[in-house]
């Protein structure tokens, strides 16, 4: 574990030095994942989309914050604020992680985020995203069903040598392409429905598992089905890619193994992402459908607290059903460890066979 | 008594699901799914809470089909991968069960929300 942490620190340092060299950023920049809402009394509510914390700032502090673009000296920004308070505000911003000095972000729980693309929520981008989102909604079930059907109709034509020839390359390439398209799916759906999309990048969770992410805030998206589509768009992209790969494997016979690998890995990733586990797309979809973004925390609380459980029982048959639903959601927590265990058993099975 | 009647009505689609798993007749599958939605729409106790009831009902009703599907998939996977390891079969079966239920819950949940848009939110 220590070796992994040391290696990661080296990688992080290199990213920061590359970032500073490339951007030649002399001064701190306001974090791109902040949202500002004007209050009736003239103050501004600042919402941090990364930590979900909120702050109230005065109008002059808000204007000062918006002027922090990384190229301007904070002390030279024209503001009615007294000169002494500029340092105080900069310290406060720094302590609350509201400033950015590099593309690397550290999230609670040991997650490291590396931003690749900073998105802009322009109207033109949203119009394109709307069109692409509708295209995705219509295309993915058709292409997935047709591709799978055509592949299995022609399955007898393939011999195992043809399929297994380059399947491993297809699995690896398919995984990376699938991850990128998965996040692009979330990005498109988020922009289409008015969510605040900040950036897209790669992440390492607790120094072990790497993936990609789209940082967005869906607070403005009120309709349940839209929130469901934002969470489901990633999986839809995986199934779309799987369908296209199945079709390609029947058409390009010489590359059948490669496309078969691509199709299989995206099919597996799509279904794994649909598991009803907190922070996976399936878990987020169910949370949106049940009308509670914190349904997994609620499920844990209900199962641990007998008083709350009994109180829910008093709400008639629906209350009892709710307790059973929370119980089922708690059982799903073992899915990811079970996935790891299955992989280990598969590996042992291969060795034994 | 009312509660027992309400839960018993749910067993009707489950019966058709069992018949589908035995006969693989598409008619039974259609009756199962339509019956499930009809029961959720018919029972007054489900009103404005259709999604939470559908979550519970679909997990129970689809059990016979899921068990049959798992048996078929695990048998075919063993043949394809040529692995004869009992622990792998057990863990893979359980994982597949979770995957199938998850996919069904998502699909039924989305369809339920499309049909019944106005529902109560669960308390945070």
Short mmCIF file of C-alpha atoms in Angstrom, two decimals:
data_model
loop_
_atom_site.label_atom_id
_atom_site.label_comp_id
_atom_site.label_asym_id
_atom_site.label_seq_id
_atom_site.Cartn_x
_atom_site.Cartn_y
_atom_site.Cartn_z
CA UNK A 1 0.00 0.00 0.00
CA UNK A 2 2.88 2.40 0.90
CA UNK A 3 4.62 1.72 -2.44
CA UNK A 4 1.40 2.53 -4.31
CA UNK A 5 1.04 5.82 -2.38
CA UNK A 6 4.66 6.84 -3.07
CA UNK A 7 4.32 6.05 -6.76
CA UNK A 8 1.08 8.00 -6.91
CA UNK A 9 2.70 11.04 -5.21
CA UNK A 10 5.41 10.99 -7.89
CA UNK A 11 2.79 10.86 -10.64
CA UNK A 12 0.83 13.69 -9.01
CA UNK A 13 3.96 15.88 -8.70
CA UNK A 14 4.75 15.27 -12.35
CA UNK A 15 1.20 16.23 -13.36
CA UNK A 16 1.39 19.46 -11.33
CA UNK A 17 4.78 20.44 -12.78
CA UNK A 18 3.60 19.62 -16.33
CA UNK A 19 0.41 21.58 -15.69
CA UNK A 20 2.25 24.66 -14.41
CA UNK A 21 4.78 24.48 -17.23
CA UNK A 22 2.12 24.18 -19.92
CA UNK A 23 -0.33 26.72 -18.56
CA UNK A 24 2.27 29.15 -17.14
CA UNK A 25 -0.36 29.96 -14.53
CA UNK A 26 1.10 32.62 -12.31
CA UNK A 27 -1.86 33.18 -10.03
CA UNK A 28 -4.56 30.99 -8.46
CA UNK A 29 -7.78 30.44 -10.42
CA UNK A 30 -11.27 30.08 -9.04
CA UNK A 31 -12.41 26.46 -9.11
CA UNK A 32 -14.50 25.70 -12.18
CA UNK A 33 -16.94 23.49 -10.24
CA UNK A 34 -18.54 26.30 -8.22
CA UNK A 35 -22.08 27.51 -8.84
CA UNK A 36 -23.41 30.88 -7.83
CA UNK A 37 -27.01 31.75 -6.96
CA UNK A 38 -28.12 35.28 -6.15
CA UNK A 39 -30.15 35.67 -2.94
CA UNK A 40 -32.92 38.24 -2.47
CA UNK A 41 -30.83 40.26 -0.01
CA UNK A 42 -28.06 40.78 -2.61
CA UNK A 43 -25.69 38.14 -1.22
CA UNK A 44 -24.64 35.10 -3.23
CA UNK A 45 -24.90 31.41 -2.39
CA UNK A 46 -21.83 29.49 -3.56
CA UNK A 47 -22.29 25.75 -4.09
CA UNK A 48 -19.25 23.48 -4.39
CA UNK A 49 -20.24 20.66 -6.77
CA UNK A 50 -17.32 18.51 -5.59
CA UNK A 51 -17.87 18.55 -1.82
CA UNK A 52 -21.57 19.63 -1.90
CA UNK A 53 -20.82 22.39 0.62
CA UNK A 54 -22.43 25.81 0.41
CA UNK A 55 -21.26 29.26 1.45
CA UNK A 56 -22.86 32.71 1.56
CA UNK A 57 -20.71 35.59 0.29
CA UNK A 58 -21.25 39.34 -0.12
CA UNK A 59 -21.62 40.92 -3.57
CA UNK A 60 -18.09 42.42 -3.58
CA UNK A 61 -16.55 39.09 -2.55
CA UNK A 62 -18.52 37.38 -5.35
CA UNK A 63 -17.19 39.85 -7.94
CA UNK A 64 -13.67 39.42 -6.59
CA UNK A 65 -13.99 35.63 -6.82
CA UNK A 66 -15.24 35.78 -10.42
CA UNK A 67 -12.21 37.89 -11.39
CA UNK A 68 -9.76 35.15 -10.31
CA UNK A 69 -8.87 33.77 -13.73
CA UNK A 70 -5.33 32.55 -13.03
CA UNK A 71 -3.75 35.34 -15.10
CA UNK A 72 -4.58 38.30 -12.86
CA UNK A 73 -2.81 39.21 -9.63
CA UNK A 74 -5.49 39.08 -6.90
CA UNK A 75 -4.09 42.29 -5.36
CA UNK A 76 -4.53 44.16 -8.64
CA UNK A 77 -8.23 43.30 -9.05
CA UNK A 78 -10.34 46.47 -8.82
CA UNK A 79 -12.68 45.95 -5.89
CA UNK A 80 -14.16 48.06 -3.05
CA UNK A 81 -12.74 45.47 -0.65
CA UNK A 82 -9.96 46.79 1.68
CA UNK A 83 -6.46 45.58 0.74
CA UNK A 84 -6.06 43.64 4.03
CA UNK A 85 -9.12 41.56 3.35
CA UNK A 86 -7.82 40.31 -0.04
CA UNK A 87 -5.27 38.06 1.70
CA UNK A 88 -7.93 36.95 4.18
CA UNK A 89 -10.32 36.02 1.37
CA UNK A 90 -7.57 34.23 -0.57
CA UNK A 91 -6.71 32.21 2.56
CA UNK A 92 -10.37 31.35 3.10
CA UNK A 93 -10.72 30.26 -0.54
CA UNK A 94 -7.57 28.18 -0.31
CA UNK A 95 -8.58 26.48 2.96
CA UNK A 96 -11.99 25.53 1.52
CA UNK A 97 -10.47 24.17 -1.74
CA UNK A 98 -12.23 26.81 -3.83
CA UNK A 99 -9.09 27.64 -5.81
CA UNK A 100 -7.42 25.58 -8.50
CA UNK A 101 -3.70 25.49 -9.21
CA UNK A 102 -3.62 22.36 -11.35
CA UNK A 103 -5.74 19.75 -13.13
CA UNK A 104 -5.41 17.37 -10.17
CA UNK A 105 -8.15 17.31 -7.54
CA UNK A 106 -8.25 15.33 -4.31
CA UNK A 107 -11.67 14.18 -3.19
CA UNK A 108 -12.67 12.78 0.21
CA UNK A 109 -12.15 9.05 0.54
CA UNK A 110 -8.81 8.93 -1.26
CA UNK A 111 -10.07 9.59 -4.78
CA UNK A 112 -7.74 11.49 -7.13
CA UNK A 113 -9.33 13.25 -10.11
CA UNK A 114 -7.39 14.45 -13.16
CA UNK A 115 -9.29 16.86 -15.41
CA UNK A 116 -8.83 16.42 -19.15
CA UNK A 117 -11.45 18.75 -20.60
CA UNK A 118 -13.09 21.77 -18.98
CA UNK A 119 -16.55 22.09 -20.50
CA UNK A 120 -18.48 25.30 -21.14
CA UNK A 121 -22.25 25.31 -20.71
CA UNK A 122 -23.01 27.34 -23.84
CA UNK A 123 -26.42 27.32 -25.54
CA UNK A 124 -24.93 26.00 -28.79
CA UNK A 125 -23.36 23.07 -26.92
CA UNK A 126 -26.68 22.31 -25.25
CA UNK A 127 -28.52 22.31 -28.60
CA UNK A 128 -26.02 19.83 -30.05
CA UNK A 129 -26.25 17.76 -26.86
CA UNK A 130 -30.07 17.68 -27.11
CA UNK A 131 -29.87 16.33 -30.65
CA UNK A 132 -27.23 13.73 -29.73
CA UNK A 133 -29.19 12.67 -26.64
CA UNK A 134 -32.35 12.02 -28.67
CA UNK A 135 -30.27 10.13 -31.24
CA UNK A 136 -28.81 7.98 -28.46
CA UNK A 137 -32.25 7.28 -26.95
CA UNK A 138 -33.63 6.12 -30.29
CA UNK A 139 -30.55 4.33 -31.66
CA UNK A 140 -29.26 2.27 -28.74
CA UNK A 141 -32.11 -0.27 -28.34
CA UNK A 142 -32.45 -0.77 -32.12
CA UNK A 143 -28.74 -1.21 -32.78
CA UNK A 144 -28.21 -3.39 -29.70
CA UNK A 145 -31.09 -5.76 -30.53
CA UNK A 146 -30.28 -5.91 -34.28
CA UNK A 147 -26.54 -6.38 -33.66
CA UNK A 148 -27.03 -9.14 -31.09
CA UNK A 149 -29.63 -10.90 -33.26
CA UNK A 150 -27.47 -10.78 -36.41
CA UNK A 151 -24.42 -12.03 -34.50
CA UNK A 152 -26.19 -15.01 -32.96
CA UNK A 153 -27.86 -15.87 -36.28
CA UNK A 154 -24.38 -16.04 -37.87
CA UNK A 155 -22.72 -17.63 -34.84
CA UNK A 156 -22.43 -21.03 -36.55
CA UNK A 157 -20.22 -19.48 -39.27
CA UNK A 158 -17.52 -18.57 -36.75
CA UNK A 159 -15.04 -21.14 -35.59
CA UNK A 160 -13.46 -20.74 -32.16
CA UNK A 161 -10.05 -19.94 -33.71
CA UNK A 162 -11.51 -16.97 -35.61
CA UNK A 163 -13.24 -15.66 -32.51
CA UNK A 164 -10.42 -16.17 -30.02
CA UNK A 165 -7.66 -14.95 -32.37
CA UNK A 166 -7.61 -11.32 -31.34
CA UNK A 167 -10.29 -11.31 -28.66
CA UNK A 168 -7.89 -10.12 -25.91
CA UNK A 169 -6.92 -7.02 -27.90
CA UNK A 170 -10.61 -6.39 -28.52
CA UNK A 171 -11.34 -6.71 -24.79
CA UNK A 172 -8.65 -4.16 -23.83
CA UNK A 173 -9.39 -1.65 -26.61
CA UNK A 174 -13.14 -2.14 -26.10
CA UNK A 175 -12.80 -1.42 -22.38
CA UNK A 176 -11.03 1.93 -22.91
CA UNK A 177 -13.28 2.99 -25.79
CA UNK A 178 -16.29 1.93 -23.74
CA UNK A 179 -15.20 3.99 -20.71
CA UNK A 180 -14.68 7.11 -22.85
CA UNK A 181 -18.01 6.71 -24.66
CA UNK A 182 -19.75 5.93 -21.34
CA UNK A 183 -18.66 9.28 -19.90
CA UNK A 184 -19.49 11.09 -23.15
CA UNK A 185 -23.01 9.62 -22.81
CA UNK A 186 -23.40 11.17 -19.34
CA UNK A 187 -21.96 14.46 -20.63
CA UNK A 188 -24.40 14.62 -23.56
CA UNK A 189 -27.44 13.78 -21.43
CA UNK A 190 -26.38 16.19 -18.66
CA UNK A 191 -25.92 19.08 -21.08
CA UNK A 192 -29.15 18.25 -22.91
CA UNK A 193 -31.25 18.47 -19.74
CA UNK A 194 -29.69 21.62 -18.29
CA UNK A 195 -27.32 20.14 -15.71
CA UNK A 196 -24.19 22.17 -14.91
CA UNK A 197 -21.37 20.17 -16.48
CA UNK A 198 -17.90 21.24 -15.34
CA UNK A 199 -15.30 18.82 -16.64
CA UNK A 200 -14.49 15.35 -17.86
CA UNK A 201 -11.44 13.42 -16.74
CA UNK A 202 -9.88 10.29 -15.28
CA UNK A 203 -9.92 9.17 -11.66
CA UNK A 204 -8.19 6.74 -9.33
CA UNK A 205 -10.33 5.54 -6.40
CA UNK A 206 -8.49 4.85 -3.14
CA UNK A 207 -5.25 4.32 -5.16
CA UNK A 208 -6.55 1.05 -6.64
CA UNK A 209 -9.27 1.35 -9.25
CA UNK A 210 -8.99 3.76 -12.16
CA UNK A 211 -11.93 5.01 -14.19
CA UNK A 212 -13.26 8.13 -15.84
CA UNK A 213 -15.73 10.72 -14.57
CA UNK A 214 -17.90 13.63 -15.61
CA UNK A 215 -18.21 16.28 -12.90
CA UNK A 216 -21.68 17.78 -13.05
CA UNK A 217 -24.40 19.11 -10.80
CA UNK A 218 -27.95 17.96 -11.54
CA UNK A 219 -29.61 20.21 -8.96
CA UNK A 220 -31.40 22.14 -11.71
CA UNK A 221 -32.83 18.97 -13.30
CA UNK A 222 -36.16 18.50 -11.56
CA UNK A 223 -37.94 15.88 -13.69
CA UNK A 224 -37.33 12.30 -12.53
CA UNK A 225 -37.15 10.74 -16.00
CA UNK A 226 -34.53 13.28 -17.08
CA UNK A 227 -32.39 12.46 -14.04
CA UNK A 228 -32.81 8.77 -14.90
CA UNK A 229 -31.69 9.39 -18.49
CA UNK A 230 -28.61 11.33 -17.33
CA UNK A 231 -27.60 8.33 -15.21
CA UNK A 232 -28.58 5.75 -17.82
CA UNK A 233 -26.89 7.44 -20.80
CA UNK A 234 -23.51 5.87 -19.98
CA UNK A 235 -24.90 2.34 -19.99
CA UNK A 236 -26.86 3.10 -23.18
CA UNK A 237 -23.57 4.05 -24.87
CA UNK A 238 -22.00 0.76 -23.74
CA UNK A 239 -24.91 -1.23 -25.18
CA UNK A 240 -24.80 0.83 -28.39
CA UNK A 241 -21.09 0.10 -28.78
CA UNK A 242 -21.76 -3.57 -28.03
CA UNK A 243 -24.42 -3.72 -30.76
CA UNK A 244 -22.18 -1.96 -33.28
CA UNK A 245 -19.30 -4.32 -32.43
CA UNK A 246 -21.50 -7.41 -32.82
CA UNK A 247 -22.60 -6.12 -36.26
CA UNK A 248 -19.00 -5.34 -37.24
CA UNK A 249 -17.85 -8.82 -36.23
CA UNK A 250 -20.31 -10.37 -38.71
CA UNK A 251 -19.35 -7.96 -41.51
CA UNK A 252 -15.56 -7.82 -41.08
CA UNK A 253 -14.81 -11.52 -40.79
CA UNK A 254 -11.04 -11.09 -40.50
CA UNK A 255 -11.48 -8.87 -37.41
CA UNK A 256 -14.33 -10.93 -35.94
CA UNK A 257 -12.35 -11.79 -32.79
CA UNK A 258 -11.40 -8.17 -32.11
CA UNK A 259 -14.96 -6.88 -32.44
CA UNK A 260 -16.32 -9.87 -30.52
CA UNK A 261 -14.02 -8.95 -27.61
CA UNK A 262 -15.14 -5.32 -27.85
CA UNK A 263 -18.79 -6.34 -27.84
CA UNK A 264 -18.46 -8.71 -24.90
CA UNK A 265 -16.54 -6.32 -22.64
CA UNK A 266 -19.03 -3.50 -23.25
CA UNK A 267 -21.95 -5.85 -22.63
CA UNK A 268 -20.39 -6.94 -19.33
CA UNK A 269 -19.51 -3.36 -18.31
CA UNK A 270 -23.03 -2.21 -19.16
CA UNK A 271 -24.67 -4.88 -17.00
CA UNK A 272 -22.19 -4.41 -14.13
CA UNK A 273 -22.91 -0.68 -14.15
CA UNK A 274 -26.61 -1.45 -13.82
CA UNK A 275 -26.08 -3.17 -10.44
CA UNK A 276 -28.09 -1.52 -7.67
CA UNK A 277 -25.02 -0.31 -5.79
CA UNK A 278 -24.42 3.20 -4.50
CA UNK A 279 -22.37 5.35 -6.93
CA UNK A 280 -22.90 2.95 -9.87
CA UNK A 281 -25.33 4.05 -12.58
CA UNK A 282 -27.93 1.41 -11.60
CA UNK A 283 -27.89 2.66 -8.02
CA UNK A 284 -28.28 6.27 -9.16
CA UNK A 285 -31.16 5.31 -11.47
CA UNK A 286 -33.04 3.52 -8.68
CA UNK A 287 -32.38 6.42 -6.31
CA UNK A 288 -33.91 8.82 -8.85
CA UNK A 289 -36.91 6.50 -9.46
CA UNK A 290 -37.57 6.10 -5.72
CA UNK A 291 -37.36 9.88 -5.34
CA UNK A 292 -34.47 9.97 -2.85
CA UNK A 293 -30.85 10.61 -3.90
CA UNK A 294 -29.67 9.26 -0.52
CA UNK A 295 -31.72 6.05 -0.66
CA UNK A 296 -28.70 3.85 0.09
CA UNK A 297 -27.79 5.86 3.20
CA UNK A 298 -31.46 5.67 4.23
CA UNK A 299 -31.45 1.90 3.63
CA UNK A 300 -28.36 1.49 5.84
CA UNK A 301 -29.92 3.67 8.55
CA UNK A 302 -33.24 1.77 8.54
CA UNK A 303 -31.52 -1.60 8.80
CA UNK A 304 -29.28 -0.46 11.68
CA UNK A 305 -31.89 1.47 13.66
CA UNK A 306 -34.65 -0.74 15.08
CA UNK A 307 -36.76 2.26 16.23
CA UNK A 308 -36.87 3.76 12.73
CA UNK A 309 -37.64 0.36 11.28
CA UNK A 310 -40.55 -0.16 13.66
CA UNK A 311 -41.77 3.38 12.94
CA UNK A 312 -41.84 2.52 9.23
CA UNK A 313 -43.79 -0.67 10.00
CA UNK A 314 -46.50 1.49 11.53
CA UNK A 315 -47.15 3.07 8.10
CA UNK A 316 -49.26 0.11 6.99
CA UNK A 317 -48.47 -2.31 4.20
CA UNK A 318 -46.49 0.26 2.19
CA UNK A 319 -44.24 0.83 5.21
CA UNK A 320 -43.54 -2.89 5.49
CA UNK A 321 -42.82 -3.08 1.75
CA UNK A 322 -40.46 -0.10 2.11
CA UNK A 323 -38.51 -1.96 4.83
CA UNK A 324 -38.20 -4.98 2.50
CA UNK A 325 -37.03 -2.71 -0.35
CA UNK A 326 -34.37 -1.14 1.91
CA UNK A 327 -33.34 -4.64 2.95
CA UNK A 328 -32.93 -5.69 -0.70
CA UNK A 329 -30.85 -2.56 -1.42
CA UNK A 330 -28.59 -3.42 1.53
CA UNK A 331 -28.07 -6.95 0.21
CA UNK A 332 -26.87 -5.53 -3.13
CA UNK A 333 -23.84 -4.06 -1.32
CA UNK A 334 -22.11 -7.43 -1.66
CA UNK A 335 -22.29 -7.24 -5.49
CA UNK A 336 -18.89 -5.64 -6.08
CA UNK A 337 -16.96 -7.88 -3.64
CA UNK A 338 -18.83 -10.81 -5.22
CA UNK A 339 -17.69 -9.65 -8.67
CA UNK A 340 -14.06 -9.64 -7.46
CA UNK A 341 -14.56 -13.09 -5.87
CA UNK A 342 -16.07 -14.48 -9.09
CA UNK A 343 -13.05 -13.27 -11.07
CA UNK A 344 -10.73 -14.98 -8.57
CA UNK A 345 -12.77 -18.21 -8.75
CA UNK A 346 -12.71 -18.04 -12.57
CA UNK A 347 -8.93 -17.67 -12.52
CA UNK A 348 -8.58 -20.58 -10.06
CA UNK A 349 -10.98 -22.60 -12.22
CA UNK A 350 -8.82 -22.04 -15.29
CA UNK A 351 -5.68 -23.08 -13.39
CA UNK A 352 -7.38 -26.18 -11.99
CA UNK A 353 -8.82 -27.14 -15.39
CA UNK B 1 -57.08 -9.62 6.01
CA UNK B 2 -56.84 -6.77 3.51
CA UNK B 3 -53.04 -7.01 3.55
CA UNK B 4 -53.14 -10.75 2.87
CA UNK B 5 -55.49 -10.20 -0.08
CA UNK B 6 -53.22 -7.45 -1.46
CA UNK B 7 -50.13 -9.66 -1.30
CA UNK B 8 -52.01 -12.69 -2.66
CA UNK B 9 -53.03 -10.76 -5.77
CA UNK B 10 -49.30 -10.39 -6.52
CA UNK B 11 -49.00 -14.16 -6.72
CA UNK B 12 -51.17 -14.24 -9.88
CA UNK B 13 -48.46 -12.79 -12.18
CA UNK B 14 -45.94 -14.99 -10.35
CA UNK B 15 -47.96 -18.05 -11.38
CA UNK B 16 -47.77 -17.00 -15.03
CA UNK B 17 -44.03 -16.35 -14.62
CA UNK B 18 -43.62 -19.92 -13.36
CA UNK B 19 -45.63 -21.21 -16.34
CA UNK B 20 -43.39 -19.21 -18.70
CA UNK B 21 -40.25 -20.67 -17.12
CA UNK B 22 -41.65 -24.16 -17.71
CA UNK B 23 -43.10 -23.75 -21.22
CA UNK B 24 -41.12 -20.78 -22.67
CA UNK B 25 -44.36 -19.66 -24.28
CA UNK B 26 -44.17 -15.93 -25.02
CA UNK B 27 -47.87 -15.60 -24.21
CA UNK B 28 -47.19 -16.35 -20.55
CA UNK B 29 -44.38 -13.79 -20.46
CA UNK B 30 -46.66 -11.11 -21.88
CA UNK B 31 -49.41 -12.01 -19.38
CA UNK B 32 -46.84 -11.90 -16.53
CA UNK B 33 -45.61 -8.41 -17.41
CA UNK B 34 -49.06 -7.00 -18.21
CA UNK B 35 -50.44 -8.66 -15.08
CA UNK B 36 -47.69 -7.11 -12.95
CA UNK B 37 -48.47 -3.61 -14.18
CA UNK B 38 -52.22 -4.26 -13.89
CA UNK B 39 -51.87 -5.37 -10.26
CA UNK B 40 -49.78 -2.29 -9.37
CA UNK B 41 -52.29 -0.04 -11.12
CA UNK B 42 -55.33 -1.79 -9.62
CA UNK B 43 -54.40 -2.02 -5.94
CA UNK B 44 -55.39 1.16 -4.05
CA UNK B 45 -52.51 0.66 -1.59
CA UNK B 46 -50.05 1.22 -4.46
CA UNK B 47 -51.48 4.58 -5.46
CA UNK B 48 -48.79 7.33 -5.70
CA UNK B 49 -46.20 4.78 -4.55
CA UNK B 50 -46.08 2.69 -7.70
CA UNK B 51 -42.27 2.64 -8.01
CA UNK B 52 -41.64 1.27 -4.53
CA UNK B 53 -44.33 -1.38 -5.01
CA UNK B 54 -43.02 -2.27 -8.47
CA UNK B 55 -39.51 -2.71 -6.98
CA UNK B 56 -40.90 -5.17 -4.42
CA UNK B 57 -43.32 -6.92 -6.81
CA UNK B 58 -40.93 -7.39 -9.74
CA UNK B 59 -38.24 -8.90 -7.47
CA UNK B 60 -40.73 -11.56 -6.32
CA UNK B 61 -42.71 -12.17 -9.51
CA UNK B 62 -39.67 -12.60 -11.78
CA UNK B 63 -37.99 -15.12 -9.43
CA UNK B 64 -39.04 -18.29 -11.32
CA UNK B 65 -37.86 -16.84 -14.66
CA UNK B 66 -34.57 -15.62 -13.14
CA UNK B 67 -33.81 -19.00 -11.56
CA UNK B 68 -34.47 -20.81 -14.85
CA UNK B 69 -32.37 -18.30 -16.84
CA UNK B 70 -29.46 -18.63 -14.41
CA UNK B 71 -29.46 -22.43 -14.76
CA UNK B 72 -29.35 -22.14 -18.57
CA UNK B 73 -26.68 -19.40 -18.66
CA UNK B 74 -24.38 -21.08 -16.10
CA UNK B 75 -24.58 -24.41 -17.98
CA UNK B 76 -23.69 -22.72 -21.29
CA UNK B 77 -20.90 -20.62 -19.75
CA UNK B 78 -19.34 -23.76 -18.24
CA UNK B 79 -19.39 -25.43 -21.66
CA UNK B 80 -17.96 -22.34 -23.39
CA UNK B 81 -15.19 -21.63 -20.86
CA UNK B 82 -14.59 -25.34 -20.10
CA UNK B 83 -14.39 -24.68 -16.37
CA UNK B 84 -15.55 -27.36 -13.95
CA UNK B 85 -15.12 -25.58 -10.64
CA UNK B 86 -18.06 -25.62 -8.24
CA UNK B 87 -17.12 -22.43 -6.34
CA UNK B 88 -16.97 -20.48 -9.60
CA UNK B 89 -20.41 -21.80 -10.58
CA UNK B 90 -21.85 -20.75 -7.21
CA UNK B 91 -20.35 -17.23 -7.16
CA UNK B 92 -21.16 -16.69 -10.82
CA UNK B 93 -24.77 -17.82 -10.28
CA UNK B 94 -25.25 -15.40 -7.38
CA UNK B 95 -23.63 -12.54 -9.32
CA UNK B 96 -25.79 -13.30 -12.35
CA UNK B 97 -28.86 -13.27 -10.08
CA UNK B 98 -27.94 -9.77 -8.86
CA UNK B 99 -27.29 -8.60 -12.44
CA UNK B 100 -30.62 -9.94 -13.72
CA UNK B 101 -32.61 -8.44 -10.84
CA UNK B 102 -30.82 -5.08 -11.25
CA UNK B 103 -31.57 -4.92 -14.98
CA UNK B 104 -35.21 -5.90 -14.41
CA UNK B 105 -35.67 -3.38 -11.60
CA UNK B 106 -34.28 -0.59 -13.78
CA UNK B 107 -36.44 -1.50 -16.79
CA UNK B 108 -39.64 -1.99 -14.76
CA UNK B 109 -38.88 1.10 -12.69
CA UNK B 110 -38.49 3.30 -15.76
CA UNK B 111 -41.68 1.92 -17.35
CA UNK B 112 -43.55 2.46 -14.07
CA UNK B 113 -42.39 6.07 -13.87
CA UNK B 114 -43.41 6.68 -17.51
CA UNK B 115 -46.94 5.36 -16.77
CA UNK B 116 -47.37 6.90 -13.30
CA UNK B 117 -45.51 10.22 -13.33
CA UNK B 118 -46.95 11.74 -10.16
CA UNK B 119 -45.74 9.86 -7.12
CA UNK B 120 -44.77 10.67 -3.55
CA UNK B 121 -41.06 11.01 -2.89
CA UNK B 122 -39.51 8.82 -0.18
CA UNK B 123 -38.46 10.75 2.92
CA UNK B 124 -34.77 11.67 3.08
#
